[in-house]
Amino acid sequence: MPRRQITSFSNPTVKALRGLRDKKHRQREGRFLAEGLRLLTDARESGRVPETLVMADRRDPHPLIDALEHAVEDVGGEVIEVPPDILSKITGKDNPQAVAGAFVEWDTGLDGLDRDAAPIWLVAQALRDPGNLGTMLRTGDAVGAGGLILIDDCADPFGVEAVRASMGAIFTQKLARARWEEFLPWLRGPDGKGAGQLVAASLRDAVPYRGAPYAAPCFVMVGNESQGLPEDYEMACDLRVTMPMKGRADSLNAAVAAAVLAYEVLARLD
């Protein structure tokens, strides 16, 4: 299929792509935007190809852009060329990168996860900041986690800010969304003895996070940025750990805490 040239801001395709920046429109369409050659290359190498590839008509040639274009064409997708100002309108950035893509959202049910696929998993409860969510995805990729499980009402992982903050990890990490009352039975299994250690940073009956008895597969859970984890969620954990606060701060940023814990778990399980 030849590239399609679009030069009008009022073109229906441009309006539809721009609308993917809005959560309601994105959820209605079941598609989301990702921008940048690195993110789209990570997606392609992970087996996810945009159904629509948008390229700036004035761009430097690059073999990875050519590979993206061929991959989209191979699956019957559409390749569009637009002026940089229209690409800026689509992505919402004053200085957009040379390429962007519209992807179909994938299933995020718990049934798609294999808990034995990795020794570490990250879990976030009521995480509201999309930057923190994207950072947790990136951390999960860095530590070799199986993926990120979002509990209760979290920020949209397919939102532009979360996708951008993930630095491509939205495509390399497994992602699941569930309510607490779904997650806990899934973790414990039908007999209540399912494999999976649930660990949370806490002040309630906690032990120092350094040298704690972590066991694989270990599910590292952090809570809401301002409220932390509900008490009953903490008490349901197999292990509660505490990290020393030697300054005036009484806690770490949620995504930072997840990273610190994940690397300690990784060191203990290696």
Coordinates of N, CA, C and O in Angstrom, one line a residue, residues 14-146:
V14 N -6.4 12.7 10.8 CA -5.6 13.6 11.7 C -6.5 13.8 13.0 O -5.9 13.7 14.1
K15 N -7.7 14.1 12.9 CA -8.6 14.3 14.0 C -8.7 13.1 14.9 O -8.7 13.1 16.1
A16 N -8.8 11.9 14.2 CA -9.0 10.6 15.0 C -7.7 10.3 15.7 O -7.7 9.9 16.9
L17 N -6.5 10.5 15.1 CA -5.2 10.3 15.7 C -5.0 11.3 16.9 O -4.6 10.9 18.0
R18 N -5.4 12.5 16.7 CA -5.2 13.5 17.7 C -6.1 13.2 18.9 O -5.8 13.4 20.1
G19 N -7.3 12.6 18.6 CA -8.2 12.3 19.7 C -7.7 11.2 20.6 O -8.2 11.1 21.7
L20 N -6.7 10.4 20.2 CA -6.2 9.3 21.0 C -5.4 9.9 22.2 O -5.1 9.1 23.1
R21 N -5.2 11.2 22.3 CA -4.6 11.8 23.4 C -5.6 11.9 24.6 O -5.3 12.2 25.7
D22 N -6.9 11.8 24.2 CA -8.0 11.9 25.2 C -8.4 10.5 25.7 O -8.6 9.6 24.9
K23 N -8.5 10.4 27.0 CA -8.7 9.1 27.6 C -10.1 8.5 27.1 O -10.1 7.3 26.7
K24 N -11.1 9.2 27.1 CA -12.4 8.7 26.7 C -12.4 8.2 25.3 O -12.9 7.2 24.9
H25 N -11.8 9.0 24.4 CA -11.7 8.7 23.0 C -10.8 7.4 22.8 O -11.2 6.5 22.0
R26 N -9.7 7.4 23.5 CA -8.8 6.3 23.4 C -9.5 5.0 23.9 O -9.3 3.9 23.2
Q27 N -10.2 5.0 25.0 CA -10.9 3.8 25.5 C -12.0 3.4 24.5 O -12.2 2.2 24.3
R28 N -12.7 4.4 23.9 CA -13.7 4.0 23.0 C -13.2 3.4 21.7 O -13.8 2.4 21.2
E29 N -12.0 3.9 21.3 CA -11.4 3.3 20.1 C -10.6 2.1 20.3 O -10.3 1.3 19.4
G30 N -10.1 1.9 21.6 CA -9.3 0.8 21.9 C -7.9 0.9 21.2 O -7.3 -0.1 20.9
R31 N -7.5 2.1 21.0 CA -6.1 2.4 20.4 C -5.4 3.4 21.3 O -6.0 4.2 22.0
F32 N -4.1 3.5 21.1 CA -3.3 4.5 21.8 C -2.1 4.9 20.9 O -1.8 4.3 20.0
L33 N -1.5 6.0 21.3 CA -0.4 6.6 20.6 C 0.9 6.3 21.2 O 1.0 6.3 22.5
A34 N 1.9 6.2 20.4 CA 3.3 6.1 20.9 C 4.1 6.9 19.9 O 3.9 6.9 18.7
E35 N 5.1 7.7 20.4 CA 5.9 8.5 19.6 C 7.4 8.3 19.7 O 7.9 8.0 20.8
G36 N 8.1 8.3 18.6 CA 9.5 8.2 18.6 C 10.0 6.9 18.1 O 9.4 5.9 18.2
L37 N 11.2 7.0 17.4 CA 11.8 5.9 16.7 C 12.1 4.8 17.7 O 11.9 3.6 17.4
R38 N 12.7 5.2 18.9 CA 13.1 4.1 19.8 C 11.9 3.4 20.3 O 11.9 2.1 20.4
L39 N 10.8 4.1 20.7 CA 9.6 3.4 21.3 C 9.0 2.5 20.2 O 8.7 1.3 20.5
L40 N 8.9 3.0 19.0 CA 8.3 2.2 17.9 C 9.2 1.0 17.5 O 8.6 -0.1 17.1
T41 N 10.5 1.2 17.6 CA 11.4 0.0 17.3 C 11.3 -1.0 18.4 O 11.3 -2.2 18.1
D42 N 11.2 -0.6 19.7 CA 11.0 -1.5 20.8 C 9.7 -2.3 20.5 O 9.6 -3.5 20.8
A43 N 8.7 -1.6 20.1 CA 7.4 -2.3 19.8 C 7.6 -3.3 18.7 O 7.1 -4.5 18.9
R44 N 8.2 -2.9 17.6 CA 8.4 -3.9 16.5 C 9.2 -5.1 16.9 O 8.8 -6.2 16.6
E45 N 10.2 -4.9 17.7 CA 11.1 -6.0 18.1 C 10.4 -6.9 19.1 O 10.8 -8.0 19.4
S46 N 9.3 -6.3 19.8 CA 8.6 -7.1 20.8 C 7.3 -7.8 20.1 O 6.5 -8.4 20.8
G47 N 7.2 -7.6 18.8 CA 6.1 -8.2 18.1 C 4.9 -7.4 18.0 O 3.8 -7.9 17.6
R48 N 4.9 -6.1 18.3 CA 3.8 -5.2 18.2 C 4.0 -4.1 17.2 O 5.0 -3.4 17.3
V49 N 3.1 -4.1 16.2 CA 3.3 -3.2 15.1 C 2.1 -2.2 15.1 O 1.0 -2.6 15.2
P50 N 2.4 -0.9 14.9 CA 1.2 0.0 14.8 C 0.3 -0.3 13.6 O 0.8 -0.7 12.5
E51 N -1.0 -0.1 13.8 CA -1.9 -0.2 12.7 C -1.8 1.0 11.8 O -2.1 0.9 10.6
T52 N -1.4 2.1 12.3 CA -1.1 3.3 11.5 C 0.2 3.9 11.9 O 0.5 4.2 13.1
L53 N 1.1 4.1 10.9 CA 2.4 4.7 11.1 C 2.3 6.1 10.5 O 2.0 6.3 9.4
V54 N 2.7 7.1 11.3 CA 2.7 8.5 10.9 C 4.1 9.0 10.8 O 4.8 8.9 11.9
M55 N 4.5 9.5 9.7 CA 5.9 10.0 9.5 C 5.9 11.4 9.1 O 5.1 11.9 8.3
A56 N 6.9 12.2 9.6 CA 7.1 13.6 9.1 C 7.6 13.5 7.7 O 8.5 12.7 7.3
D57 N 7.0 14.4 6.8 CA 7.5 14.3 5.4 C 8.9 14.9 5.2 O 9.5 14.7 4.2
R58 N 9.3 15.7 6.2 CA 10.7 16.2 6.2 C 11.5 15.6 7.3 O 11.4 16.0 8.5
R59 N 12.2 14.5 7.0 CA 12.9 13.7 8.0 C 14.1 13.2 7.4 O 14.2 13.0 6.2
D60 N 15.1 12.9 8.3 CA 16.3 12.3 7.8 C 16.1 10.8 7.6 O 15.4 10.1 8.4
P61 N 16.6 10.2 6.5 CA 16.5 8.8 6.3 C 17.1 8.0 7.4 O 18.1 8.4 8.0
H62 N 16.5 6.8 7.7 CA 17.0 6.0 8.8 C 16.6 4.5 8.5 O 15.4 4.3 8.2
P63 N 17.5 3.6 8.6 CA 17.1 2.2 8.3 C 16.0 1.7 9.3 O 15.2 0.8 8.9
L64 N 15.9 2.2 10.5 CA 14.9 1.7 11.4 C 13.5 2.2 11.1 O 12.5 1.6 11.3
I65 N 13.5 3.4 10.5 CA 12.2 3.9 10.0 C 11.8 3.1 8.8 O 10.6 2.7 8.7
D66 N 12.7 2.7 7.9 CA 12.4 1.8 6.8 C 11.8 0.5 7.3 O 10.9 0.0 6.8
A67 N 12.5 0.0 8.3 CA 12.0 -1.3 8.9 C 10.6 -1.2 9.5 O 9.8 -2.1 9.3
L68 N 10.3 -0.1 10.1 CA 9.0 0.1 10.7 C 7.9 0.2 9.5 O 6.9 -0.4 9.6
E69 N 8.3 0.9 8.5 CA 7.4 1.0 7.4 C 7.1 -0.3 6.7 O 5.9 -0.7 6.5
H70 N 8.1 -1.1 6.5 CA 7.9 -2.4 5.9 C 7.1 -3.3 6.9 O 6.2 -4.1 6.4
A71 N 7.3 -3.2 8.2 CA 6.5 -4.1 9.1 C 5.1 -3.7 9.1 O 4.2 -4.6 9.2
V72 N 4.8 -2.4 9.1 CA 3.4 -2.0 9.0 C 2.7 -2.4 7.7 O 1.6 -2.9 7.7
E73 N 3.4 -2.3 6.6 CA 2.9 -2.7 5.3 C 2.6 -4.2 5.3 O 1.6 -4.7 4.8
D74 N 3.5 -5.0 5.9 CA 3.4 -6.4 6.0 C 2.1 -6.9 6.7 O 1.6 -8.0 6.4
V75 N 1.7 -6.2 7.7 CA 0.5 -6.6 8.4 C -0.8 -5.8 7.9 O -1.8 -5.9 8.5
G76 N -0.6 -5.1 6.8 CA -1.8 -4.5 6.2 C -2.2 -3.1 6.8 O -3.3 -2.7 6.7
G77 N -1.2 -2.6 7.6 CA -1.4 -1.3 8.2 C -1.3 -0.1 7.2 O -1.0 -0.3 6.0
E78 N -1.5 1.1 7.7 CA -1.4 2.3 6.9 C -0.2 3.1 7.3 O 0.1 3.3 8.4
V79 N 0.4 3.7 6.2 CA 1.6 4.6 6.4 C 1.2 5.9 5.9 O 0.7 6.1 4.7
I80 N 1.3 7.0 6.7 CA 0.9 8.3 6.4 C 2.1 9.3 6.6 O 2.9 9.2 7.5
E81 N 2.2 10.2 5.6 CA 3.2 11.2 5.7 C 2.5 12.6 5.9 O 1.5 12.9 5.2
V82 N 3.0 13.3 6.9 CA 2.3 14.6 7.2 C 3.4 15.7 7.4 O 4.6 15.3 7.8
P83 N 3.1 17.0 7.3 CA 4.1 18.0 7.6 C 4.4 18.0 9.1 O 3.5 17.5 9.9
P84 N 5.5 18.5 9.6 CA 5.8 18.5 11.0 C 4.8 19.2 11.9 O 4.6 18.7 13.0
D85 N 4.2 20.2 11.4 CA 3.2 20.9 12.2 C 1.9 20.1 12.5 O 1.3 20.1 13.5
I86 N 1.6 19.2 11.5 CA 0.4 18.3 11.7 C 0.8 17.2 12.7 O 0.1 16.8 13.6
L87 N 2.1 16.7 12.6 CA 2.6 15.7 13.5 C 2.6 16.3 14.9 O 2.3 15.6 15.9
S88 N 3.0 17.5 15.0 CA 2.9 18.2 16.3 C 1.5 18.3 16.9 O 1.3 18.0 18.1
K89 N 0.6 18.5 16.1 CA -0.8 18.6 16.5 C -1.3 17.2 16.9 O -2.1 17.1 17.9
I90 N -0.9 16.1 16.3 CA -1.3 14.8 16.6 C -0.7 14.4 18.0 O -1.4 13.8 18.8
T91 N 0.6 14.7 18.2 CA 1.3 14.2 19.4 C 1.1 15.1 20.6 O 1.4 14.7 21.7
G92 N 0.8 16.4 20.3 CA 0.7 17.4 21.4 C 2.1 17.9 21.8 O 2.2 18.5 22.9
K93 N 3.1 17.7 21.0 CA 4.5 18.2 21.4 C 4.9 19.2 20.3 O 4.7 19.1 19.1
D94 N 5.5 20.3 20.9 CA 6.0 21.4 20.0 C 7.1 20.9 19.0 O 7.2 21.4 17.9
N95 N 7.9 20.0 19.5 CA 9.0 19.4 18.7 C 8.9 17.9 18.6 O 9.6 17.2 19.3
P96 N 7.9 17.4 17.8 CA 7.7 16.0 17.8 C 8.9 15.3 17.1 O 9.6 15.9 16.3
Q97 N 9.0 14.0 17.4 CA 10.0 13.2 16.7 C 9.5 12.8 15.3 O 8.4 13.2 15.0
A98 N 10.3 12.1 14.6 CA 10.0 11.9 13.2 C 8.8 11.0 12.9 O 8.2 11.0 11.8
V99 N 8.5 10.1 13.9 CA 7.5 9.1 13.7 C 6.6 8.9 14.9 O 7.0 9.2 16.0
A100 N 5.4 8.5 14.7 CA 4.5 8.2 15.7 C 3.6 7.0 15.2 O 3.5 6.8 14.0
G101 N 3.0 6.3 16.1 CA 2.2 5.2 15.7 C 1.0 5.0 16.5 O 1.0 5.3 17.7
A102 N -0.1 4.5 15.9 CA -1.3 4.2 16.6 C -1.4 2.7 16.8 O -1.4 2.0 15.8
F103 N -1.5 2.2 18.0 CA -1.5 0.8 18.3 C -2.8 0.4 18.8 O -3.5 1.1 19.5
V104 N -3.2 -0.9 18.6 CA -4.4 -1.5 19.2 C -4.0 -1.9 20.6 O -3.0 -2.6 20.8
E105 N -4.9 -1.5 21.6 CA -4.6 -1.9 23.0 C -4.8 -3.4 23.0 O -5.6 -4.0 22.3
W106 N -4.0 -4.1 23.9 CA -4.1 -5.5 24.1 C -4.8 -5.9 25.4 O -5.0 -5.1 26.3
D107 N -5.1 -7.2 25.5 CA -5.8 -7.7 26.7 C -4.9 -7.5 27.9 O -3.7 -7.8 27.9
T108 N -5.5 -7.0 29.0 CA -4.7 -6.8 30.3 C -5.3 -7.6 31.4 O -5.3 -7.2 32.6
G109 N -5.9 -8.7 31.1 CA -6.4 -9.6 32.2 C -5.4 -10.4 32.9 O -4.3 -10.7 32.3
L110 N -5.6 -10.8 34.1 CA -4.7 -11.6 34.9 C -4.4 -13.0 34.2 O -3.3 -13.5 34.4
D111 N -5.4 -13.5 33.5 CA -5.3 -14.8 32.9 C -4.2 -14.9 31.9 O -3.7 -16.0 31.6
G112 N -3.7 -13.7 31.4 CA -2.6 -13.8 30.4 C -1.2 -13.8 31.0 O -0.3 -13.8 30.3
L113 N -1.2 -13.9 32.4 CA 0.1 -13.9 33.0 C 0.5 -15.3 33.5 O -0.3 -16.1 33.9
D114 N 1.8 -15.5 33.3 CA 2.4 -16.8 33.9 C 3.3 -16.4 35.0 O 4.4 -15.8 34.8
R115 N 2.9 -16.6 36.2 CA 3.7 -16.1 37.4 C 5.1 -16.7 37.5 O 6.0 -16.2 38.1
D116 N 5.3 -17.9 36.9 CA 6.6 -18.5 36.9 C 7.5 -18.1 35.8 O 8.6 -18.6 35.7
A117 N 7.1 -17.1 35.0 CA 7.9 -16.6 33.9 C 9.1 -15.7 34.4 O 10.0 -15.5 33.6
A118 N 9.0 -15.2 35.6 CA 10.1 -14.4 36.1 C 10.1 -14.4 37.6 O 9.1 -14.7 38.3
P119 N 11.3 -14.2 38.3 CA 11.3 -14.2 39.7 C 10.7 -13.0 40.4 O 10.4 -13.0 41.6
I120 N 10.6 -11.9 39.7 CA 10.1 -10.6 40.2 C 8.9 -10.1 39.4 O 9.0 -10.1 38.2
W121 N 7.9 -9.6 40.1 CA 6.8 -8.9 39.4 C 6.6 -7.6 40.2 O 6.8 -7.5 41.4
L122 N 6.1 -6.5 39.5 CA 5.8 -5.3 40.2 C 4.3 -5.1 40.3 O 3.6 -5.5 39.3
V123 N 3.8 -4.6 41.4 CA 2.4 -4.4 41.6 C 2.2 -3.0 42.1 O 2.9 -2.5 43.0
A124 N 1.2 -2.3 41.5 CA 0.9 -0.9 42.0 C -0.6 -0.8 42.3 O -1.4 -1.2 41.5
Q125 N -0.9 -0.2 43.4 CA -2.3 -0.1 43.8 C -2.7 1.4 43.8 O -2.0 2.2 44.5
A126 N -3.7 1.7 43.1 CA -4.2 3.1 43.0 C -3.2 4.1 42.6 O -3.2 5.2 43.2
L127 N -2.2 3.8 41.8 CA -1.2 4.7 41.3 C -1.8 5.7 40.4 O -2.3 5.3 39.4
R128 N -1.7 7.0 40.7 CA -2.4 8.0 39.9 C -1.6 8.7 38.9 O -2.1 9.3 38.0
D129 N -0.3 8.8 39.2 CA 0.6 9.6 38.3 C 1.1 8.8 37.1 O 1.7 7.7 37.3
P130 N 0.8 9.2 35.9 CA 1.2 8.4 34.7 C 2.7 8.3 34.6 O 3.2 7.3 34.1
G131 N 3.4 9.3 35.1 CA 4.9 9.3 35.0 C 5.4 8.2 35.9 O 6.3 7.5 35.6
N132 N 4.8 8.0 37.1 CA 5.2 7.0 38.0 C 4.9 5.6 37.4 O 5.7 4.7 37.5
L133 N 3.8 5.5 36.8 CA 3.4 4.2 36.1 C 4.4 3.9 35.0 O 4.9 2.7 35.0
G134 N 4.7 4.8 34.2 CA 5.7 4.6 33.1 C 7.0 4.2 33.7 O 7.7 3.3 33.2
T135 N 7.4 4.9 34.8 CA 8.7 4.6 35.4 C 8.7 3.2 36.0 O 9.7 2.5 35.9
M136 N 7.6 2.7 36.5 CA 7.6 1.4 37.1 C 7.7 0.3 35.9 O 8.3 -0.7 36.1
L137 N 7.1 0.6 34.8 CA 7.2 -0.3 33.7 C 8.7 -0.3 33.2 O 9.3 -1.4 33.0
R138 N 9.4 0.8 33.2 CA 10.8 0.9 32.9 C 11.6 0.2 33.9 O 12.6 -0.5 33.5
T139 N 11.3 0.3 35.2 CA 12.1 -0.4 36.2 C 11.9 -1.9 36.0 O 12.8 -2.7 36.1
G140 N 10.6 -2.3 35.7 CA 10.4 -3.7 35.5 C 11.2 -4.3 34.4 O 11.8 -5.4 34.5
D141 N 11.4 -3.6 33.3 CA 12.2 -4.0 32.2 C 13.7 -4.1 32.7 O 14.4 -5.1 32.3
A142 N 14.1 -3.1 33.5 CA 15.5 -3.1 33.9 C 15.9 -4.3 34.8 O 17.0 -4.8 34.7
V143 N 15.0 -4.7 35.7 CA 15.3 -5.8 36.6 C 14.9 -7.1 36.1 O 15.0 -8.1 36.8
G144 N 14.3 -7.2 34.9 CA 13.9 -8.5 34.3 C 12.6 -9.0 35.0 O 12.4 -10.2 35.1
A145 N 11.7 -8.0 35.4 CA 10.5 -8.4 36.0 C 9.5 -9.1 34.9 O 9.7 -8.8 33.7
G146 N 8.6 -9.9 35.4 CA 7.6 -10.5 34.5 C 6.7 -9.5 34.0 O 6.2 -9.6 32.8

